Coordinates of C-alpha atoms and ligand atoms in Angstrom, one line a residue:
M1 CA -105.0 -66.2 -81.3
A2 CA -101.9 -67.0 -82.5
L3 CA -100.2 -63.3 -83.7
S4 CA -99.0 -63.7 -87.9
P5 CA -95.3 -63.3 -88.4
A6 CA -96.3 -59.4 -89.8
A7 CA -97.5 -58.1 -87.0
P8 CA -96.4 -56.2 -84.5
R9 CA -95.1 -57.5 -81.1
R10 CA -93.0 -55.0 -79.3
I11 CA -94.7 -51.2 -78.2
L12 CA -92.7 -48.3 -77.0
F13 CA -95.4 -46.3 -75.1
A14 CA -94.3 -43.2 -74.0
T15 CA -96.0 -40.9 -71.7
P16 CA -95.8 -37.6 -69.4
E17 CA -98.4 -39.3 -66.5
I18 CA -99.1 -43.2 -65.3
A19 CA -101.5 -43.9 -62.4
P20 CA -101.1 -43.9 -59.5
W21 CA -98.0 -42.8 -59.4
V22 CA -98.5 -39.3 -61.0
K23 CA -102.0 -38.5 -62.6
T24 CA -103.3 -35.0 -64.1
G25 CA -106.4 -36.4 -65.2
G26 CA -107.2 -39.3 -67.8
L27 CA -104.1 -39.5 -69.7
G28 CA -102.9 -41.3 -66.8
D29 CA -105.3 -43.6 -66.2
V30 CA -105.4 -44.4 -69.7
S31 CA -101.7 -44.9 -69.7
A32 CA -102.0 -47.1 -66.7
A33 CA -104.6 -49.6 -68.6
L34 CA -104.4 -49.7 -71.7
P35 CA -100.2 -50.9 -71.7
A36 CA -101.5 -53.7 -69.2
A37 CA -104.3 -54.9 -71.4
L38 CA -102.4 -54.3 -74.9
A39 CA -99.9 -57.4 -72.6
E40 CA -102.9 -58.9 -72.0
T41 CA -103.2 -59.7 -75.3
G42 CA -99.8 -60.7 -76.6
L43 CA -98.1 -57.5 -77.0
E44 CA -94.9 -57.0 -75.6
V45 CA -94.8 -53.5 -73.9
R46 CA -92.5 -51.1 -72.1
V47 CA -94.3 -47.7 -71.1
L48 CA -91.4 -45.4 -71.0
V49 CA -92.0 -42.2 -68.9
P50 CA -90.4 -39.4 -66.4
A51 CA -89.2 -40.7 -63.0
Y52 CA -90.4 -38.3 -61.2
P53 CA -90.3 -39.0 -57.7
A54 CA -92.7 -41.2 -57.0
L55 CA -92.1 -43.3 -59.6
V56 CA -88.3 -43.5 -57.9
A57 CA -89.5 -44.6 -54.1
A58 CA -92.1 -47.0 -55.7
F59 CA -89.7 -48.7 -58.1
P60 CA -86.3 -48.5 -56.0
E61 CA -85.2 -52.1 -57.3
R62 CA -85.4 -50.8 -61.2
V63 CA -81.7 -51.8 -62.7
A64 CA -80.1 -48.9 -65.1
M65 CA -80.7 -50.4 -68.9
A66 CA -78.7 -47.4 -71.0
R67 CA -77.0 -44.5 -70.1
I68 CA -77.5 -41.2 -73.1
E69 CA -74.9 -39.2 -72.5
R70 CA -75.5 -36.2 -74.7
P71 CA -78.8 -36.3 -76.2
G72 CA -78.2 -33.5 -78.4
A73 CA -78.1 -29.5 -77.3
E74 CA -79.4 -28.1 -74.1
L75 CA -81.2 -31.3 -73.6
L76 CA -79.6 -33.1 -70.2
P77 CA -77.8 -36.5 -70.1
A78 CA -80.7 -39.8 -68.6
T79 CA -80.1 -42.6 -67.7
I80 CA -82.9 -45.3 -68.4
S81 CA -83.7 -47.6 -65.9
R82 CA -86.1 -50.8 -66.1
A83 CA -89.1 -52.0 -63.6
A84 CA -91.4 -55.2 -64.5
L85 CA -95.3 -54.1 -64.6
Q86 CA -96.8 -57.3 -65.4
P87 CA -95.9 -60.2 -67.5
R88 CA -95.0 -58.2 -70.7
L89 CA -95.4 -55.0 -69.3
D90 CA -92.5 -53.4 -67.9
L91 CA -91.7 -49.5 -67.2
L92 CA -88.7 -47.2 -69.3
L93 CA -88.2 -45.2 -66.5
V94 CA -86.1 -41.9 -67.9
E95 CA -84.0 -40.5 -65.6
C96 CA -82.4 -36.7 -65.0
P97 CA -83.0 -35.3 -61.6
A98 CA -82.8 -32.0 -63.1
F99 CA -86.0 -32.6 -65.3
Y100 CA -87.9 -34.8 -62.9
D101 CA -87.1 -35.0 -59.7
R102 CA -89.5 -31.7 -57.9
H103 CA -91.7 -31.0 -55.9
G104 CA -95.0 -30.2 -57.2
G105 CA -96.9 -31.7 -60.5
P106 CA -95.1 -33.3 -64.1
Y107 CA -96.5 -29.8 -65.3
Q108 CA -96.2 -27.2 -63.0
D109 CA -94.8 -26.0 -59.9
R110 CA -97.2 -26.2 -56.3
G111 CA -97.9 -22.6 -57.0
G112 CA -99.8 -23.7 -60.3
R113 CA -96.8 -21.9 -62.2
D114 CA -95.7 -23.8 -65.5
W115 CA -92.5 -25.3 -64.9
P116 CA -90.1 -22.7 -66.8
D117 CA -87.5 -25.8 -68.9
N118 CA -90.7 -27.9 -70.1
A119 CA -89.4 -27.7 -73.6
L120 CA -86.5 -28.9 -72.6
R121 CA -88.3 -31.7 -70.6
F122 CA -90.2 -32.8 -73.0
G123 CA -88.1 -31.7 -75.3
L124 CA -86.3 -34.5 -73.6
L125 CA -88.8 -37.5 -73.2
S126 CA -89.6 -37.1 -77.1
R127 CA -86.6 -37.3 -77.7
L128 CA -85.5 -40.9 -76.0
A129 CA -88.9 -42.0 -77.0
A130 CA -87.2 -41.0 -80.6
L131 CA -83.6 -42.8 -80.4
L132 CA -85.1 -46.1 -78.6
A133 CA -87.4 -46.7 -80.9
S134 CA -84.5 -45.5 -84.0
D135 CA -82.2 -48.5 -85.2
E136 CA -79.4 -46.7 -82.9
T137 CA -81.0 -47.1 -79.6
P138 CA -78.8 -47.9 -76.9
L139 CA -81.2 -51.2 -76.6
D140 CA -81.1 -54.8 -77.1
W141 CA -85.2 -53.7 -77.4
H142 CA -85.9 -53.0 -80.4
P143 CA -89.8 -52.0 -81.0
D144 CA -92.4 -52.3 -84.0
V145 CA -94.0 -49.1 -83.0
L146 CA -93.3 -46.4 -80.9
H147 CA -96.6 -45.0 -79.8
C148 CA -96.8 -41.0 -78.7
N149 CA -99.7 -39.3 -76.1
D150 CA -100.2 -36.1 -76.5
W151 CA -97.9 -33.0 -76.6
Q152 CA -95.7 -34.0 -73.7
T153 CA -94.4 -36.9 -76.5
A154 CA -95.1 -35.9 -79.9
L155 CA -92.0 -34.2 -80.8
A156 CA -90.5 -37.6 -81.4
A157 CA -92.2 -38.0 -84.4
A158 CA -89.8 -34.7 -85.4
Y159 CA -87.2 -35.7 -84.1
R160 CA -87.4 -39.2 -86.4
R161 CA -88.3 -37.3 -89.3
Y162 CA -84.7 -35.0 -88.7
R163 CA -82.3 -37.2 -87.0
H164 CA -83.1 -40.7 -87.0
K165 CA -83.7 -42.6 -90.7
A166 CA -84.7 -45.9 -90.4
G167 CA -87.2 -47.7 -86.9
A168 CA -90.0 -47.9 -85.4
A169 CA -93.4 -46.7 -87.1
I170 CA -94.7 -43.6 -85.3
V171 CA -98.5 -42.8 -83.9
T172 CA -99.6 -40.6 -81.8
T173 CA -102.6 -40.3 -79.9
I174 CA -104.6 -36.8 -79.3
H175 CA -106.0 -37.0 -76.2
N176 CA -106.7 -33.2 -75.3
L177 CA -106.1 -30.5 -78.7
A178 CA -106.2 -27.8 -76.9
F179 CA -103.4 -28.9 -74.7
Q180 CA -100.3 -28.1 -77.8
G181 CA -97.2 -27.6 -76.2
L182 CA -96.3 -23.6 -77.8
F183 CA -93.1 -22.5 -77.3
P184 CA -91.4 -19.4 -79.1
L185 CA -89.9 -20.6 -82.4
S186 CA -86.1 -20.1 -81.1
R187 CA -86.3 -23.4 -78.9
V188 CA -85.6 -25.2 -81.5
H189 CA -81.7 -25.3 -81.3
A190 CA -81.5 -25.8 -77.7
L191 CA -83.7 -28.5 -78.6
D192 CA -81.4 -30.3 -80.9
L193 CA -83.8 -29.6 -83.7
P194 CA -82.1 -28.5 -86.7
A195 CA -83.4 -25.1 -89.0
A196 CA -85.5 -26.4 -91.5
A197 CA -87.7 -27.9 -88.7
M198 CA -89.1 -24.3 -87.8
S199 CA -91.3 -24.2 -91.9
I200 CA -94.4 -24.6 -91.9
E201 CA -93.7 -27.9 -92.4
G202 CA -92.1 -29.0 -89.3
V203 CA -92.9 -27.9 -86.2
E204 CA -93.9 -23.6 -86.6
F205 CA -96.9 -23.1 -85.4
H206 CA -98.5 -19.4 -86.2
G207 CA -94.9 -17.8 -84.8
Q208 CA -94.6 -20.9 -82.5
M209 CA -93.2 -23.9 -81.9
S210 CA -95.8 -26.4 -81.5
F211 CA -94.7 -29.8 -80.1
L212 CA -98.4 -32.0 -80.8
K213 CA -98.1 -29.9 -84.3
A214 CA -95.4 -32.4 -85.4
G215 CA -96.4 -35.1 -84.1
L216 CA -99.7 -34.3 -86.3
Q217 CA -97.2 -33.6 -89.1
H218 CA -94.4 -36.5 -89.0
S219 CA -96.4 -38.9 -86.7
D220 CA -97.4 -42.2 -89.6
R221 CA -100.6 -42.2 -87.8
L222 CA -102.6 -40.7 -85.9
S223 CA -105.8 -41.6 -83.6
T224 CA -107.9 -39.7 -81.2
V225 CA -109.9 -41.3 -77.7
S226 CA -113.2 -41.3 -79.6
P227 CA -114.4 -41.7 -83.0
T228 CA -116.7 -38.5 -82.3
Y229 CA -114.0 -36.0 -81.5
A230 CA -112.0 -37.9 -84.8
R231 CA -114.5 -36.0 -86.4
E232 CA -114.8 -33.1 -84.4
I233 CA -111.5 -32.1 -84.2
C234 CA -111.2 -32.0 -88.5
E235 CA -113.8 -29.3 -88.2
P236 CA -112.8 -25.5 -87.2
D237 CA -115.0 -25.5 -83.6
H238 CA -113.5 -27.7 -82.2
G239 CA -110.0 -28.0 -83.7
F240 CA -107.5 -25.3 -82.0
G241 CA -106.3 -24.3 -85.1
L242 CA -104.8 -27.5 -85.9
D243 CA -108.4 -29.1 -87.9
G244 CA -106.6 -28.0 -91.4
V245 CA -103.7 -30.8 -90.8
L246 CA -106.3 -33.1 -89.6
R247 CA -108.5 -32.7 -92.1
H248 CA -105.5 -32.8 -94.7
R249 CA -104.0 -36.1 -93.0
R250 CA -108.0 -37.9 -92.3
D251 CA -107.9 -37.3 -96.4
R252 CA -104.3 -37.9 -97.6
R253 CA -104.5 -41.3 -97.1
S254 CA -107.5 -43.2 -95.2
G255 CA -107.2 -44.9 -91.8
D256 CA -104.9 -42.0 -91.3
L257 CA -107.1 -40.3 -88.6
V258 CA -108.9 -42.7 -86.1
G259 CA -111.0 -43.1 -83.1
I260 CA -110.8 -45.3 -80.5
L261 CA -113.0 -45.3 -77.9
N262 CA -111.6 -45.3 -74.3
G263 CA -112.7 -48.1 -72.1
I264 CA -112.2 -47.9 -67.7
D265 CA -109.8 -49.7 -65.8
T266 CA -112.1 -52.5 -64.1
R267 CA -109.7 -52.9 -61.7
Q268 CA -109.9 -50.5 -60.4
W269 CA -113.2 -48.7 -61.4
N270 CA -116.1 -52.0 -59.9
P271 CA -118.9 -51.0 -57.6
A272 CA -118.9 -54.9 -56.6
T273 CA -115.2 -54.7 -55.6
D274 CA -114.4 -51.0 -55.0
R275 CA -113.1 -50.7 -51.1
A276 CA -113.0 -46.8 -51.3
I277 CA -116.7 -46.6 -50.8
A278 CA -119.1 -47.8 -48.1
A279 CA -121.4 -50.6 -49.3
P280 CA -120.2 -52.6 -52.5
Y281 CA -123.1 -53.7 -54.8
N282 CA -123.9 -54.6 -58.1
A283 CA -126.9 -54.7 -60.3
R284 CA -128.7 -57.5 -58.9
S285 CA -128.0 -55.2 -55.2
L286 CA -128.5 -51.8 -56.3
A287 CA -131.0 -51.0 -52.9
L288 CA -126.8 -51.0 -51.2
K289 CA -126.5 -48.3 -53.5
Q290 CA -128.6 -46.7 -50.9
L291 CA -125.8 -47.3 -47.8
N292 CA -123.1 -45.4 -50.2
R293 CA -125.7 -42.8 -50.3
A294 CA -126.4 -42.5 -47.5
A295 CA -122.0 -42.5 -46.2
L296 CA -121.7 -39.8 -49.3
A297 CA -124.5 -37.5 -47.5
E298 CA -122.8 -37.8 -44.1
R299 CA -119.1 -37.2 -45.5
C300 CA -120.0 -33.9 -46.5
G301 CA -122.4 -32.5 -44.7
L302 CA -125.7 -32.9 -47.6
A303 CA -129.4 -32.8 -45.4
L304 CA -130.5 -35.7 -47.0
Q305 CA -134.3 -36.7 -47.3
A306 CA -135.5 -40.2 -49.9
D307 CA -137.2 -37.1 -52.2
T308 CA -134.2 -35.5 -52.7
P309 CA -131.5 -35.9 -55.4
V310 CA -127.9 -35.9 -55.4
L311 CA -125.9 -34.3 -58.7
G312 CA -122.5 -35.2 -58.4
M313 CA -119.4 -33.9 -60.4
I314 CA -115.5 -34.8 -60.5
S315 CA -114.0 -32.4 -62.7
R316 CA -111.5 -30.2 -64.1
I317 CA -112.4 -27.4 -62.7
T318 CA -112.2 -25.8 -66.3
L319 CA -114.7 -23.6 -68.9
Q320 CA -113.7 -27.5 -70.8
K321 CA -115.5 -28.8 -67.8
G322 CA -118.9 -25.8 -68.1
A323 CA -118.0 -25.4 -64.2
D324 CA -119.2 -22.4 -65.0
L325 CA -122.9 -24.0 -67.2
V326 CA -123.2 -25.7 -63.3
I327 CA -122.9 -23.0 -60.7
E328 CA -125.6 -21.3 -63.3
A329 CA -128.2 -23.5 -62.9
A330 CA -127.2 -24.5 -59.2
P331 CA -130.6 -22.2 -58.0
G332 CA -132.6 -23.6 -60.9
L333 CA -131.2 -27.2 -59.1
L334 CA -132.0 -27.1 -56.1
A335 CA -135.5 -25.6 -56.6
R336 CA -135.9 -28.8 -57.6
G337 CA -134.8 -30.2 -54.5
A338 CA -132.0 -31.4 -56.1
R339 CA -128.0 -31.7 -53.5
L340 CA -125.3 -31.5 -55.1
V341 CA -121.6 -32.8 -54.3
I342 CA -118.7 -31.3 -56.3
L343 CA -114.7 -32.0 -56.5
G344 CA -112.1 -31.0 -58.1
S345 CA -109.5 -28.1 -58.9
G346 CA -108.5 -26.3 -61.6
D347 CA -109.4 -22.3 -62.8
A348 CA -109.1 -20.2 -60.0
G349 CA -112.2 -17.6 -60.6
L350 CA -114.5 -20.7 -61.1
E351 CA -113.0 -22.2 -57.8
A352 CA -113.7 -19.1 -56.0
A353 CA -117.0 -19.1 -57.4
W354 CA -118.4 -22.9 -56.7
R355 CA -117.2 -21.9 -53.0
A356 CA -118.7 -18.6 -52.2
L357 CA -121.9 -21.0 -53.8
A358 CA -121.4 -24.0 -51.0
A359 CA -121.1 -21.4 -48.8
A360 CA -124.1 -19.9 -49.9
H361 CA -126.1 -23.0 -49.3
P362 CA -124.9 -25.0 -46.6
G363 CA -126.3 -28.4 -46.3
R364 CA -126.8 -28.8 -49.7
I365 CA -124.1 -28.2 -52.3
D366 CA -120.8 -29.2 -50.5
V367 CA -117.5 -28.5 -52.6
Q368 CA -114.1 -30.1 -51.8
I369 CA -111.0 -28.4 -53.8
G370 CA -108.5 -30.6 -54.6
F371 CA -107.6 -34.0 -55.7
D372 CA -109.1 -36.8 -53.3
E373 CA -109.6 -40.5 -55.6
A374 CA -111.4 -42.2 -52.5
L375 CA -114.1 -39.2 -52.5
A376 CA -114.2 -39.4 -56.3
H377 CA -114.9 -43.9 -55.4
L378 CA -117.4 -42.7 -53.1
I379 CA -119.0 -39.9 -55.2
E380 CA -119.8 -42.0 -57.8
A381 CA -121.1 -44.7 -55.7
G382 CA -123.7 -42.6 -53.6
A383 CA -124.4 -39.8 -56.5
D384 CA -128.2 -40.3 -57.9
L385 CA -126.7 -38.7 -60.9
F386 CA -123.7 -37.0 -62.1
L387 CA -123.1 -34.6 -64.0
M388 CA -120.9 -33.9 -67.1
P389 CA -121.7 -30.9 -69.6
S390 CA -118.0 -30.4 -71.3
R391 CA -118.2 -28.2 -74.3
F392 CA -115.5 -30.6 -75.3
E393 CA -114.8 -33.8 -74.3
P394 CA -112.1 -36.2 -75.8
C395 CA -113.2 -38.8 -74.1
G396 CA -113.9 -38.6 -70.9
L397 CA -113.8 -41.6 -68.1
N398 CA -116.1 -39.6 -65.5
Q399 CA -119.2 -40.4 -67.6
M400 CA -117.8 -44.4 -67.4
Y401 CA -117.2 -44.6 -64.7
S402 CA -120.8 -43.4 -64.1
L403 CA -122.6 -45.3 -66.1
A404 CA -120.8 -49.0 -63.9
Y405 CA -122.0 -47.5 -60.8
G406 CA -125.7 -47.1 -61.8
T407 CA -125.4 -43.8 -61.4
P408 CA -126.9 -42.3 -65.1
P409 CA -124.7 -39.3 -66.1
V410 CA -126.2 -35.8 -67.4
V411 CA -123.7 -34.9 -70.1
R412 CA -123.4 -32.7 -73.3
A413 CA -124.0 -34.5 -76.4
T414 CA -120.2 -33.9 -77.6
G415 CA -116.9 -36.5 -77.7
G416 CA -117.0 -39.6 -76.3
L417 CA -119.9 -38.8 -74.4
A418 CA -121.7 -38.6 -77.5
D419 CA -120.4 -41.6 -78.2
T420 CA -121.3 -43.1 -74.1
V421 CA -124.3 -41.6 -73.3
V422 CA -127.8 -42.7 -74.9
D423 CA -130.0 -39.7 -74.1
C424 CA -133.8 -41.3 -72.3
T425 CA -136.7 -41.2 -74.5
P426 CA -139.5 -43.4 -75.0
R427 CA -137.7 -45.0 -78.4
T428 CA -134.7 -46.0 -76.6
L429 CA -136.1 -47.0 -73.6
A430 CA -138.3 -49.4 -75.3
D431 CA -135.4 -50.7 -77.6
G432 CA -133.2 -50.8 -74.0
T433 CA -130.2 -48.6 -74.6
A434 CA -130.9 -45.6 -72.6
N435 CA -128.9 -44.9 -70.0
G436 CA -128.5 -41.2 -69.2
F437 CA -129.0 -37.9 -70.3
A438 CA -127.8 -36.1 -73.6
F439 CA -127.8 -32.6 -74.6
G440 CA -127.2 -30.2 -77.0
P441 CA -126.7 -26.3 -76.8
P442 CA -123.5 -25.7 -74.4
S443 CA -126.1 -23.7 -72.2
S444 CA -127.1 -23.4 -68.5
D445 CA -130.8 -23.8 -69.3
A446 CA -129.7 -26.8 -71.6
L447 CA -128.3 -28.1 -68.5
L448 CA -130.4 -27.6 -65.8
A449 CA -133.4 -28.4 -68.6
A450 CA -131.3 -31.9 -69.3
A451 CA -131.2 -32.3 -65.0
V452 CA -134.8 -31.4 -64.4
R453 CA -135.7 -35.0 -66.8
A454 CA -133.0 -36.7 -65.7
I455 CA -135.0 -36.0 -62.0
Q456 CA -138.1 -36.1 -63.5
V457 CA -137.6 -40.0 -63.8
W458 CA -135.4 -40.7 -60.8
R459 CA -138.7 -40.1 -59.5
D460 CA -140.0 -43.4 -61.0
P461 CA -138.1 -46.2 -60.0
G462 CA -139.0 -48.6 -62.0
T463 CA -137.6 -46.9 -64.9
W464 CA -134.7 -45.6 -63.2
R465 CA -134.0 -49.3 -62.3
R466 CA -133.8 -49.8 -66.8
L467 CA -131.7 -46.9 -67.1
Q468 CA -129.2 -47.9 -64.4
H469 CA -129.2 -51.4 -65.3
N470 CA -128.8 -50.8 -69.3
G471 CA -125.6 -48.4 -67.9
M472 CA -124.0 -51.5 -65.3
A473 CA -125.1 -54.7 -68.3
R474 CA -122.1 -52.7 -71.1
D475 CA -118.5 -54.0 -70.4
W476 CA -117.1 -50.9 -70.0
G477 CA -113.2 -52.3 -69.8
W478 CA -110.4 -52.5 -71.7
A479 CA -109.9 -55.6 -74.5
P480 CA -111.9 -54.0 -77.0
A481 CA -110.1 -50.4 -77.4
A482 CA -106.9 -53.0 -76.8
R483 CA -108.5 -55.5 -80.1
Q484 CA -108.3 -52.2 -81.9
Y485 CA -105.1 -50.7 -81.3
A486 CA -103.0 -53.8 -82.3
E487 CA -104.9 -53.2 -85.4
W488 CA -104.5 -50.4 -85.3
Y489 CA -100.6 -50.7 -84.7
R490 CA -100.4 -54.1 -87.2
S491 CA -101.9 -51.6 -89.9
S492 CA -99.0 -49.2 -89.5
L493 CA -96.2 -50.8 -89.8
G494 CA -96.6 -50.6 -93.5
R495 CA -96.4 -46.9 -93.4
A496 CA -93.9 -45.8 -91.8
R497 CA -91.9 -42.9 -93.7
Ligands
LIG1 P1 -109.5 -35.1 -68.2 O1 -108.8 -35.9 -68.3 O2 -110.3 -34.4 -69.2 O3 -108.9 -34.2 -66.6 P2 -111.3 -37.2 -68.3 O4 -112.6 -37.8 -67.6 O5 -110.2 -38.0 -69.2 O6 -110.5 -36.3 -67.8 O7 -110.2 -38.1 -66.4 C1 -110.4 -37.5 -65.6 C2 -109.8 -38.6 -64.4 O8 -109.4 -37.8 -63.0 C3 -111.0 -39.4 -64.2 O9 -110.0 -40.8 -63.1 C4 -111.2 -38.8 -62.2 O10 -111.2 -39.9 -61.5 C5 -109.9 -38.0 -61.6 N1 -110.2 -37.0 -61.3 C6 -110.2 -35.4 -62.0 N2 -110.5 -34.6 -60.7 C7 -110.2 -35.3 -60.1 C8 -110.4 -34.5 -58.0 N3 -110.6 -33.7 -58.5 N4 -110.2 -35.7 -57.4 C9 -110.2 -37.6 -58.3 N5 -110.3 -37.6 -58.8 C10 -110.2 -36.8 -59.9
LIG2 C1 -107.4 -35.8 -71.6 C2 -109.6 -35.5 -72.4 C3 -110.1 -36.3 -71.5 C4 -110.2 -37.8 -72.3 C5 -108.9 -38.5 -71.4 C6 -108.4 -40.0 -71.7 O1 -107.7 -35.4 -71.0 O2 -110.0 -33.7 -71.8 O3 -112.3 -36.5 -72.1 O4 -110.5 -38.9 -71.3 O5 -107.2 -37.4 -72.0 O6 -107.8 -39.9 -73.3

């Protein structure tokens, strides 16, 4: 389809992480797959990301495009370099070794402590995103839309407000409202923002500065990663103190806050082509899933019988993800003959509780603390059921991987989980929509009750096969979301302030 002359053609996509090189969670996956899907719709996309060591090593052929000697105040000089990823899709790396060439994670050192200069590190990323989107860009490439993602890039909208007048439309996507980029308000000067930005209309949030609030306030439009989460964040329960700002945006102009459901990268997550699993399979060869189940049991030291359901979980081990609820529900699950395989890392106290649980139940519960991409694939393929009892979940990717892998998920009905998982009932089985199990209250009792229901259905192979097929039949890929983003960009153009 030809793009009309008014349609945006060039998108600058700013993000703090991109898989497979730098990933702490779903944002890394999204930042790899969504720009690729956008490029496939005909848009020209450049992904702006800090030049972390893994990216520097992966792209030795990158070309320096511009040097920014004075980004302002305490922001350090940087070089923008470019590397090609696929047709119409390039990386723009922000090279500033003093900020980004560090061993550890993108946000934390190896000991799990936040880098002390994160305000400057992500202030620089935001500052340069705003510059490249403005009429003052040093590049001969002028984007129509700057698409910011999460707090690490959200300050771009404030730089546009206070430092640039003209340029691209700026849109910001919220992947998780719980992370806001809060710093002392006095850092405003170091970040080269004027004193006027210290007001409630600027970046101030309860006496601190909030990168995310700046983005919510000053972007032309906002989105989040599922329709249900778009509604939830406008209420105090899920608003993390920003629900008032979000309600204001939502009510002021229709379409200022939209929810676009993420997809999954079907190049990476497809059971028929997955090289990390023991035996690839599809909906017509589900019997092969048993081989993955056996391989998972062997890898994790689980004692299995034919009638013991294997429950998998891959997650940050945090309260958001309901990691504590699974600990409380574990005795009840074991009493029903279940085996548990858990892969994750996060909160030290919850990690210790998980380890203790595994130590108390050898052969029945296996806990792997750490980040292990290959094991994540084997769990998706080898488990019978997948657990995702999140207290809140903006979108969630793992439940979609599970659905695509014929591993029905047991989820709390919130955010993107509510938008993707259809609870198994006589009615949804009859109309062919049932694909998993959902529960309401954020309690271990409710989780256990849903998992017990799931185990009962699992013991009825005919019904189970229908559930698996329903999940596998849908295309969970990015194409529908890419079309919605393209339309969202188009309708954002006239709105630039
Ligand atoms: P979030 O971004 O909130 O952590 P998502 O479900 O959107 O949750 O995405 C998490 C991503 O990170 C998925 O691709 C998941 O497989 C991956 N992941 C999380 N923890 C681990 C782990 N310990 N090992 C491997 N992959 C993990
Ligand atoms: C965040 C959310 C998760 C979402 C991901 C990608 O990390 O917690 O629900 O899937 O971003 O949008």
